[in-house]
C-alpha atoms as a PDB file:
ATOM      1  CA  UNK A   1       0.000   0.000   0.000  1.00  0.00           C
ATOM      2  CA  UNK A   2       1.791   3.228  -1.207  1.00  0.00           C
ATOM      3  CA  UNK A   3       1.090   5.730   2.057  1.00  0.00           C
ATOM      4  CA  UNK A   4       2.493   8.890   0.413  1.00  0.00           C
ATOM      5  CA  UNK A   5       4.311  10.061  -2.796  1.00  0.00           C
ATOM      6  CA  UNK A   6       6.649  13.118  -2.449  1.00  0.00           C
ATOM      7  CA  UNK A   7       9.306  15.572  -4.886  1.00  0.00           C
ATOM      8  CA  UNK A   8      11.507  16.357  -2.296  1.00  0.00           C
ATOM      9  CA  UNK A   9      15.428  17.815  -2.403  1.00  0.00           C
ATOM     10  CA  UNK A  10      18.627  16.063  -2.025  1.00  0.00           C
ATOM     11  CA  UNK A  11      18.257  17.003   1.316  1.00  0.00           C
ATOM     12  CA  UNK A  12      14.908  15.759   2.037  1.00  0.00           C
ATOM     13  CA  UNK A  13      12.654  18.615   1.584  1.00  0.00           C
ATOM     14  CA  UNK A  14       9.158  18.202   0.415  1.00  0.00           C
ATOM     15  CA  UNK A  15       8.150  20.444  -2.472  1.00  0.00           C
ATOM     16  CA  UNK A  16       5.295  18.589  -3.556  1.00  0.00           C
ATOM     17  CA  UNK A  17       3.525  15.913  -1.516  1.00  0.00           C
ATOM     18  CA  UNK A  18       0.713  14.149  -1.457  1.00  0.00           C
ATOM     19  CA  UNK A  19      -0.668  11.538   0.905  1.00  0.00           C
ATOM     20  CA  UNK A  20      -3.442   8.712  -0.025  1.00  0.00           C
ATOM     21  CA  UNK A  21      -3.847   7.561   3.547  1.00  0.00           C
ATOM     22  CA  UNK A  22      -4.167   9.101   6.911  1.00  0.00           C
ATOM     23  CA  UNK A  23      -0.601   9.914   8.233  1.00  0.00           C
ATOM     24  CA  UNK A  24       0.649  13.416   9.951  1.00  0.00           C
ATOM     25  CA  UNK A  25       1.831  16.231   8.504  1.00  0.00           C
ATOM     26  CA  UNK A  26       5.062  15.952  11.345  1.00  0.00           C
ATOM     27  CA  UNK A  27       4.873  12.211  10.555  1.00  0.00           C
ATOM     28  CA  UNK A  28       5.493  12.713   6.458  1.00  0.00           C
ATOM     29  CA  UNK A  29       7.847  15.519   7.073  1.00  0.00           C
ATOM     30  CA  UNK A  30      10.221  12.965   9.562  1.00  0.00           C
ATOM     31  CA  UNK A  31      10.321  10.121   6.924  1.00  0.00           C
ATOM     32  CA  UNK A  32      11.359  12.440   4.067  1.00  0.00           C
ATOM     33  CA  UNK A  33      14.065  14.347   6.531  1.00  0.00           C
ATOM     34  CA  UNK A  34      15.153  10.270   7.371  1.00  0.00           C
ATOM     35  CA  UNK A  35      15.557   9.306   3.789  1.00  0.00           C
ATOM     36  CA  UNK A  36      18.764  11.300   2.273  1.00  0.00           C
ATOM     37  CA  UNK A  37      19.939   9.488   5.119  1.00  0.00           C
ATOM     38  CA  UNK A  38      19.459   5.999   4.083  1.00  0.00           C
ATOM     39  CA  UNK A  39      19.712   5.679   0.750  1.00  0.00           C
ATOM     40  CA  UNK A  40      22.857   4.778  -1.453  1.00  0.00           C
ATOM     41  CA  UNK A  41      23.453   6.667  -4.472  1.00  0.00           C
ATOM     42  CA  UNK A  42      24.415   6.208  -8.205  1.00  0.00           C
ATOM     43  CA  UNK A  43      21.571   4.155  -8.895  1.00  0.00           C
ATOM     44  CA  UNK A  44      18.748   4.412 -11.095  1.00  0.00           C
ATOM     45  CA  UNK A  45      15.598   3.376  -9.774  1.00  0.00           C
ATOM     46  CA  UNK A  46      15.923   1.458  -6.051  1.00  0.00           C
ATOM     47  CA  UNK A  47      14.521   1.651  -2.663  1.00  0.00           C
ATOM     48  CA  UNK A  48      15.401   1.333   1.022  1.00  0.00           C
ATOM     49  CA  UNK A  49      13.807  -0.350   3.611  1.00  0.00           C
ATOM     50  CA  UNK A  50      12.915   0.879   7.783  1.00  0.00           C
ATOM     51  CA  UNK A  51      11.666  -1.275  10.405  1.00  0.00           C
ATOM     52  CA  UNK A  52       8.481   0.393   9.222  1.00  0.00           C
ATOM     53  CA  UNK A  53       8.227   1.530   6.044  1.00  0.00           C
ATOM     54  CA  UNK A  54       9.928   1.350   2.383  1.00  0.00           C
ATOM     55  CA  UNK A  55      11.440   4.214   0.157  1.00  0.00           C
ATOM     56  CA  UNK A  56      11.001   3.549  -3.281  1.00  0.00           C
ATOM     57  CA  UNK A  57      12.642   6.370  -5.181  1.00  0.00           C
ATOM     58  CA  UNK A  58      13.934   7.826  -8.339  1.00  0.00           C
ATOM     59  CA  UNK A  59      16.488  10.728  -9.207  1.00  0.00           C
ATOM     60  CA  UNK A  60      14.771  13.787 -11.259  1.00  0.00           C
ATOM     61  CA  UNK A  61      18.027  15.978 -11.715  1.00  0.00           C
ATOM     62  CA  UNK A  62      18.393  17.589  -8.549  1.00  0.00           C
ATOM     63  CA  UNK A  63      15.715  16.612  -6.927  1.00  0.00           C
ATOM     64  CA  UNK A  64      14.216  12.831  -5.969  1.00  0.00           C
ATOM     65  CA  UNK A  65      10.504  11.474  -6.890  1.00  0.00           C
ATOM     66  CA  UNK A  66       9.865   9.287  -3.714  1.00  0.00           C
ATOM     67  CA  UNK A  67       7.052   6.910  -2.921  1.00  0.00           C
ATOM     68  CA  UNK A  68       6.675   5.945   0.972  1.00  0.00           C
ATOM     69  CA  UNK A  69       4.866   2.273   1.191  1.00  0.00           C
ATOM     70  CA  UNK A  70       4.082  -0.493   3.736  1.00  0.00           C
ATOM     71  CA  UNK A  71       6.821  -3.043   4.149  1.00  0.00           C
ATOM     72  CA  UNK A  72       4.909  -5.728   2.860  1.00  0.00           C
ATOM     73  CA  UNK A  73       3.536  -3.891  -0.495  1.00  0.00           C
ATOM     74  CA  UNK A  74       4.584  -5.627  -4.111  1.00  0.00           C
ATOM     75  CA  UNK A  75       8.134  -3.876  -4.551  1.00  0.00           C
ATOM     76  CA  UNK A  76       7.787  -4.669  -8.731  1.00  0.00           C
ATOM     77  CA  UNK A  77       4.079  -2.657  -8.388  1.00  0.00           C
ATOM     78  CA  UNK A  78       5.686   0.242  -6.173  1.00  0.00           C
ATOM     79  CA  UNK A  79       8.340   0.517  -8.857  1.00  0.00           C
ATOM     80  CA  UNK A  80       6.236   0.956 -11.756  1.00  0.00           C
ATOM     81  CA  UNK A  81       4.293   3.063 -10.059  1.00  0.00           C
ATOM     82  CA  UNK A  82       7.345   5.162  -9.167  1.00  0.00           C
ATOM     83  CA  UNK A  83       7.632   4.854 -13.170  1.00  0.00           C
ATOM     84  CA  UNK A  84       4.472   6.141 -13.968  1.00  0.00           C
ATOM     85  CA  UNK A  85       4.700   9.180 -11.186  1.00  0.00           C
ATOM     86  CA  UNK A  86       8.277  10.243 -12.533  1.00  0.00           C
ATOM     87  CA  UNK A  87       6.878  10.506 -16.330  1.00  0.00           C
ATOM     88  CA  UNK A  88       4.032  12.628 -15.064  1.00  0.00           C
ATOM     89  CA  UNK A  89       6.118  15.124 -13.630  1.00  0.00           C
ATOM     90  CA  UNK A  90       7.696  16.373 -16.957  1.00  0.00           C
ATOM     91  CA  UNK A  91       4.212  16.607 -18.901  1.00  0.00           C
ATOM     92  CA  UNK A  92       3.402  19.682 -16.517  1.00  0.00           C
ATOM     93  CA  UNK A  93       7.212  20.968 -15.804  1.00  0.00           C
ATOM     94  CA  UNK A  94       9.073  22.044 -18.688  1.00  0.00           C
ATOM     95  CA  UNK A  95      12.199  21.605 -16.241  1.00  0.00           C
ATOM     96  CA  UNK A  96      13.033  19.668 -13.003  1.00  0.00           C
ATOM     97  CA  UNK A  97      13.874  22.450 -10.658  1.00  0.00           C
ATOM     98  CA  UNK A  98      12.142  23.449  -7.145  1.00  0.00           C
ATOM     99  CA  UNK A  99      10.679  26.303  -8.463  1.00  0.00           C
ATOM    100  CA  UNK A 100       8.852  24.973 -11.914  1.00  0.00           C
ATOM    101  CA  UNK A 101       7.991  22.190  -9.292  1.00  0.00           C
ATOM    102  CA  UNK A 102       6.215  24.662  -6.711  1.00  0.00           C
ATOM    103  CA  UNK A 103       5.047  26.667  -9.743  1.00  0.00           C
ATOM    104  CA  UNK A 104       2.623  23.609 -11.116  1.00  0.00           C
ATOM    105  CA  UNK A 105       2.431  21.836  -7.872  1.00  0.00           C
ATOM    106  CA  UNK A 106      -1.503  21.446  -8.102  1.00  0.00           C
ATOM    107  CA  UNK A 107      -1.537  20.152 -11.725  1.00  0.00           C
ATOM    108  CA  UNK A 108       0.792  17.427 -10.133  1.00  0.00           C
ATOM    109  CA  UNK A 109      -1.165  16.881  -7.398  1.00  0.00           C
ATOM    110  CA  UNK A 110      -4.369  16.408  -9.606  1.00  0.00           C
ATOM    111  CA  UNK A 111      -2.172  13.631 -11.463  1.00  0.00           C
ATOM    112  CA  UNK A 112      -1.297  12.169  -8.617  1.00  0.00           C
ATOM    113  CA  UNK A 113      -4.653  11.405  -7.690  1.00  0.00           C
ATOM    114  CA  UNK A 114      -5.582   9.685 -11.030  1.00  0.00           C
ATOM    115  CA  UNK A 115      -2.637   7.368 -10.055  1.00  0.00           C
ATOM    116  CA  UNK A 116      -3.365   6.665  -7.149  1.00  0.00           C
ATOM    117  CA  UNK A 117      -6.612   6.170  -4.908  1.00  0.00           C
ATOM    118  CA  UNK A 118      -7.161   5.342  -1.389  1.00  0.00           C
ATOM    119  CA  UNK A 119      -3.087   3.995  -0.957  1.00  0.00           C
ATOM    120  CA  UNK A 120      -3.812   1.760  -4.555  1.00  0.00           C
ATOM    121  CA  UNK A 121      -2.552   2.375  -7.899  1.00  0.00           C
ATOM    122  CA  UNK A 122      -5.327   2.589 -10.459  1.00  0.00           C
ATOM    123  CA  UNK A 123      -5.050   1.237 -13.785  1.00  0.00           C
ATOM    124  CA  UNK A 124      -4.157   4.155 -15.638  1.00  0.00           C
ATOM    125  CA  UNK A 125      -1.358   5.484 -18.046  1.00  0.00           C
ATOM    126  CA  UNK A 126       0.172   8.910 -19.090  1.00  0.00           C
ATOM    127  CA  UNK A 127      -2.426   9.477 -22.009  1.00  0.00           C
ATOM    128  CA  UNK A 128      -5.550   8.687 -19.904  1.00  0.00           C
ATOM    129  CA  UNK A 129      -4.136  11.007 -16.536  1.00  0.00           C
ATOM    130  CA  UNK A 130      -3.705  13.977 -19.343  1.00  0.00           C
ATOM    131  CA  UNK A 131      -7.206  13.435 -20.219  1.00  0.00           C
ATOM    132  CA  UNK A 132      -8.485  13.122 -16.935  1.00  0.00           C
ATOM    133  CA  UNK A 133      -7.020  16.197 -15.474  1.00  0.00           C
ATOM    134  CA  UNK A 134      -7.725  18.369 -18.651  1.00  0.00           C
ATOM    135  CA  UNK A 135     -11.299  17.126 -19.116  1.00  0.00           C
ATOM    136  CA  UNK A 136     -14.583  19.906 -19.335  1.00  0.00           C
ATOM    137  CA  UNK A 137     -17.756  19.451 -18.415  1.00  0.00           C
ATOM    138  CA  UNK A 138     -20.432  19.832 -20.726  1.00  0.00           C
ATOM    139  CA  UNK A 139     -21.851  22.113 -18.298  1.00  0.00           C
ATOM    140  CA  UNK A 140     -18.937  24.174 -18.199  1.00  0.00           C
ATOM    141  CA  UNK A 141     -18.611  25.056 -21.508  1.00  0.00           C
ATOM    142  CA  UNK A 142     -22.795  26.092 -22.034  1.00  0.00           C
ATOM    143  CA  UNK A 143     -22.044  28.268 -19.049  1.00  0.00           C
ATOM    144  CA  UNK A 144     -18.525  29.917 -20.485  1.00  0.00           C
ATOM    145  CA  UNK A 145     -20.638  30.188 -23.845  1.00  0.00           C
ATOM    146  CA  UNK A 146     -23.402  31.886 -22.421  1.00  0.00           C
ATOM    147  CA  UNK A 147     -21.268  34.589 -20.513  1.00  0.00           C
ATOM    148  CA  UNK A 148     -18.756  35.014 -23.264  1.00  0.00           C
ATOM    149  CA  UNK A 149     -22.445  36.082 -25.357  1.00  0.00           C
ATOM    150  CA  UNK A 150     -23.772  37.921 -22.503  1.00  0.00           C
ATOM    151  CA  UNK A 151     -20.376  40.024 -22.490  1.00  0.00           C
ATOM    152  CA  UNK A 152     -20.688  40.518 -26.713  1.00  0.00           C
ATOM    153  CA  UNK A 153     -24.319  41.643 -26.223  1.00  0.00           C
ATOM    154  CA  UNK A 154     -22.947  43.834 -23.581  1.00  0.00           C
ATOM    155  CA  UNK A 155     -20.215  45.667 -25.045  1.00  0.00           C
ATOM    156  CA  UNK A 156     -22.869  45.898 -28.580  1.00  0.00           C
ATOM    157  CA  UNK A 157     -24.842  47.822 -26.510  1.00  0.00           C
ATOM    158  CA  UNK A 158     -22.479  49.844 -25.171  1.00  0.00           C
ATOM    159  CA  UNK A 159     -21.332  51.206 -28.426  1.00  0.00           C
ATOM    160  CA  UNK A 160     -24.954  51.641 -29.813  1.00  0.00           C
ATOM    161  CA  UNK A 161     -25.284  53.737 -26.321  1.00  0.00           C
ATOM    162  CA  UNK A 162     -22.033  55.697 -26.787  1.00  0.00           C
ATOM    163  CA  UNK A 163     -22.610  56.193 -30.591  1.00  0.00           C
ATOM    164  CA  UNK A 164     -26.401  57.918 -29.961  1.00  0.00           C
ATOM    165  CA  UNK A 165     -24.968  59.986 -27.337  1.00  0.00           C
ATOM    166  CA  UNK A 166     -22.288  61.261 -29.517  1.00  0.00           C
ATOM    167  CA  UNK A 167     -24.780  61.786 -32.003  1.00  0.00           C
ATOM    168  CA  UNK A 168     -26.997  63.681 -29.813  1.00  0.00           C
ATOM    169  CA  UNK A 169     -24.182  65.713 -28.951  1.00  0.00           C
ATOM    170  CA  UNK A 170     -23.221  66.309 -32.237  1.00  0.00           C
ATOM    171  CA  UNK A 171     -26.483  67.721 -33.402  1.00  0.00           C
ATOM    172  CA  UNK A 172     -27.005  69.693 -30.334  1.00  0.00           C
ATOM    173  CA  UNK A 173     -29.471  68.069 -28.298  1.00  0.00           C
ATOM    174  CA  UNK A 174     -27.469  67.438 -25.421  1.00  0.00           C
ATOM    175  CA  UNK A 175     -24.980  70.129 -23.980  1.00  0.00           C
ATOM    176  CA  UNK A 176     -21.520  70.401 -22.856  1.00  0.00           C
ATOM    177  CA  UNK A 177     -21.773  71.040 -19.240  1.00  0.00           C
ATOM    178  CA  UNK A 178     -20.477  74.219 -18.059  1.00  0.00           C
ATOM    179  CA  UNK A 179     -18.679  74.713 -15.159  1.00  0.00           C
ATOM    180  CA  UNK A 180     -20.231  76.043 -12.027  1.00  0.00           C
ATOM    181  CA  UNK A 181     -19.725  79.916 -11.125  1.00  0.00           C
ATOM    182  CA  UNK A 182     -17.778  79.709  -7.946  1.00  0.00           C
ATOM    183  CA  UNK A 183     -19.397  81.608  -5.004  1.00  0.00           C
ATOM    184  CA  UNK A 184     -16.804  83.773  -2.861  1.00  0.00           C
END
């Protein structure tokens, strides 16, 4: 069961995380500070095990894409799961630093969530989590078609308002307002 999925630093900070069961903010924020600690480097996807839980992680650049699972969870799952999280990152960054990470850190959260539901990985790939997060209601776009009319109709009026005043002032009907005789 993956508990928690996480961008962090090299030194264990979390810029993006997101948990799929019920764990502590403090809680999430110790295991990612523990895990620079424990893991070896130079390789390309691997994991580390605690007496309670198991890293699964994979180097983005500077940064690490980290999945936080139960001991006993299917290690060969976890890992293409950690696959699947790891592509998704660079259809919404176009690089892999902190701040493009912060910048679209709700787009990745959103993906995250078609990945993953209730601490299980759905059966979903890169194509179908695009389409998922980018989808419209039908509702939404009657509504955003309506206004965008309501706004034309709007600013029509406007000008037919703006053009008979002119034209009223023009031929004399309406005056210039004169300023007001100040009383000493």
């Amino acid at each position: 069961m993956l508990k928690t999925t996480a961008v962090c630093t090299k030194a264990g900070k979390a810029i993006v995380s997101r948990q799929f069961v019920e764990m502590t903010r403090t809680r999430i924020e110790g295991l990612l500070a523990a895990f620079p600690k424990l893991m070896n480097t130079g390789k390309q996807h691997t994991f580390v095990e605690t007496e309670s839980v198991r890293y699964v992680y994979q180097p983005l650049e500077k940064l690490y894409m980290v999945l936080i699972t139960t001991k006993n969870s299917n290690i060969l799952e976890d890992l293409e799961t950690l696959r699947l999280f790891s592509r998704v990152i660079p259809e919404y960054c176009r690089v892999l630093e902190e701040s493009e990470i912060s910048e679209h850190c709700f787009d990745l959260i959103f993906a995250f969530d078609e990945i993953v539901a209730l601490g299980y990985r759905e059966n979903v790939n890169l194509a179908q989590i695009r389409t998922f997060t980018e989808m419209d209601s039908h509702e939404e776009k009657v509504f955003r078609a309506v206004r965008e009319t309501q706004e034309r109709e709007a600013k029509a009026e406007m000008r037919r308002k703006a053009k008979e005043l002119q034209q009223a002032l023009m031929a004399g009907i309406i005056f210039s307002p004169q300023p007001h005789p100040r009383v000493v």
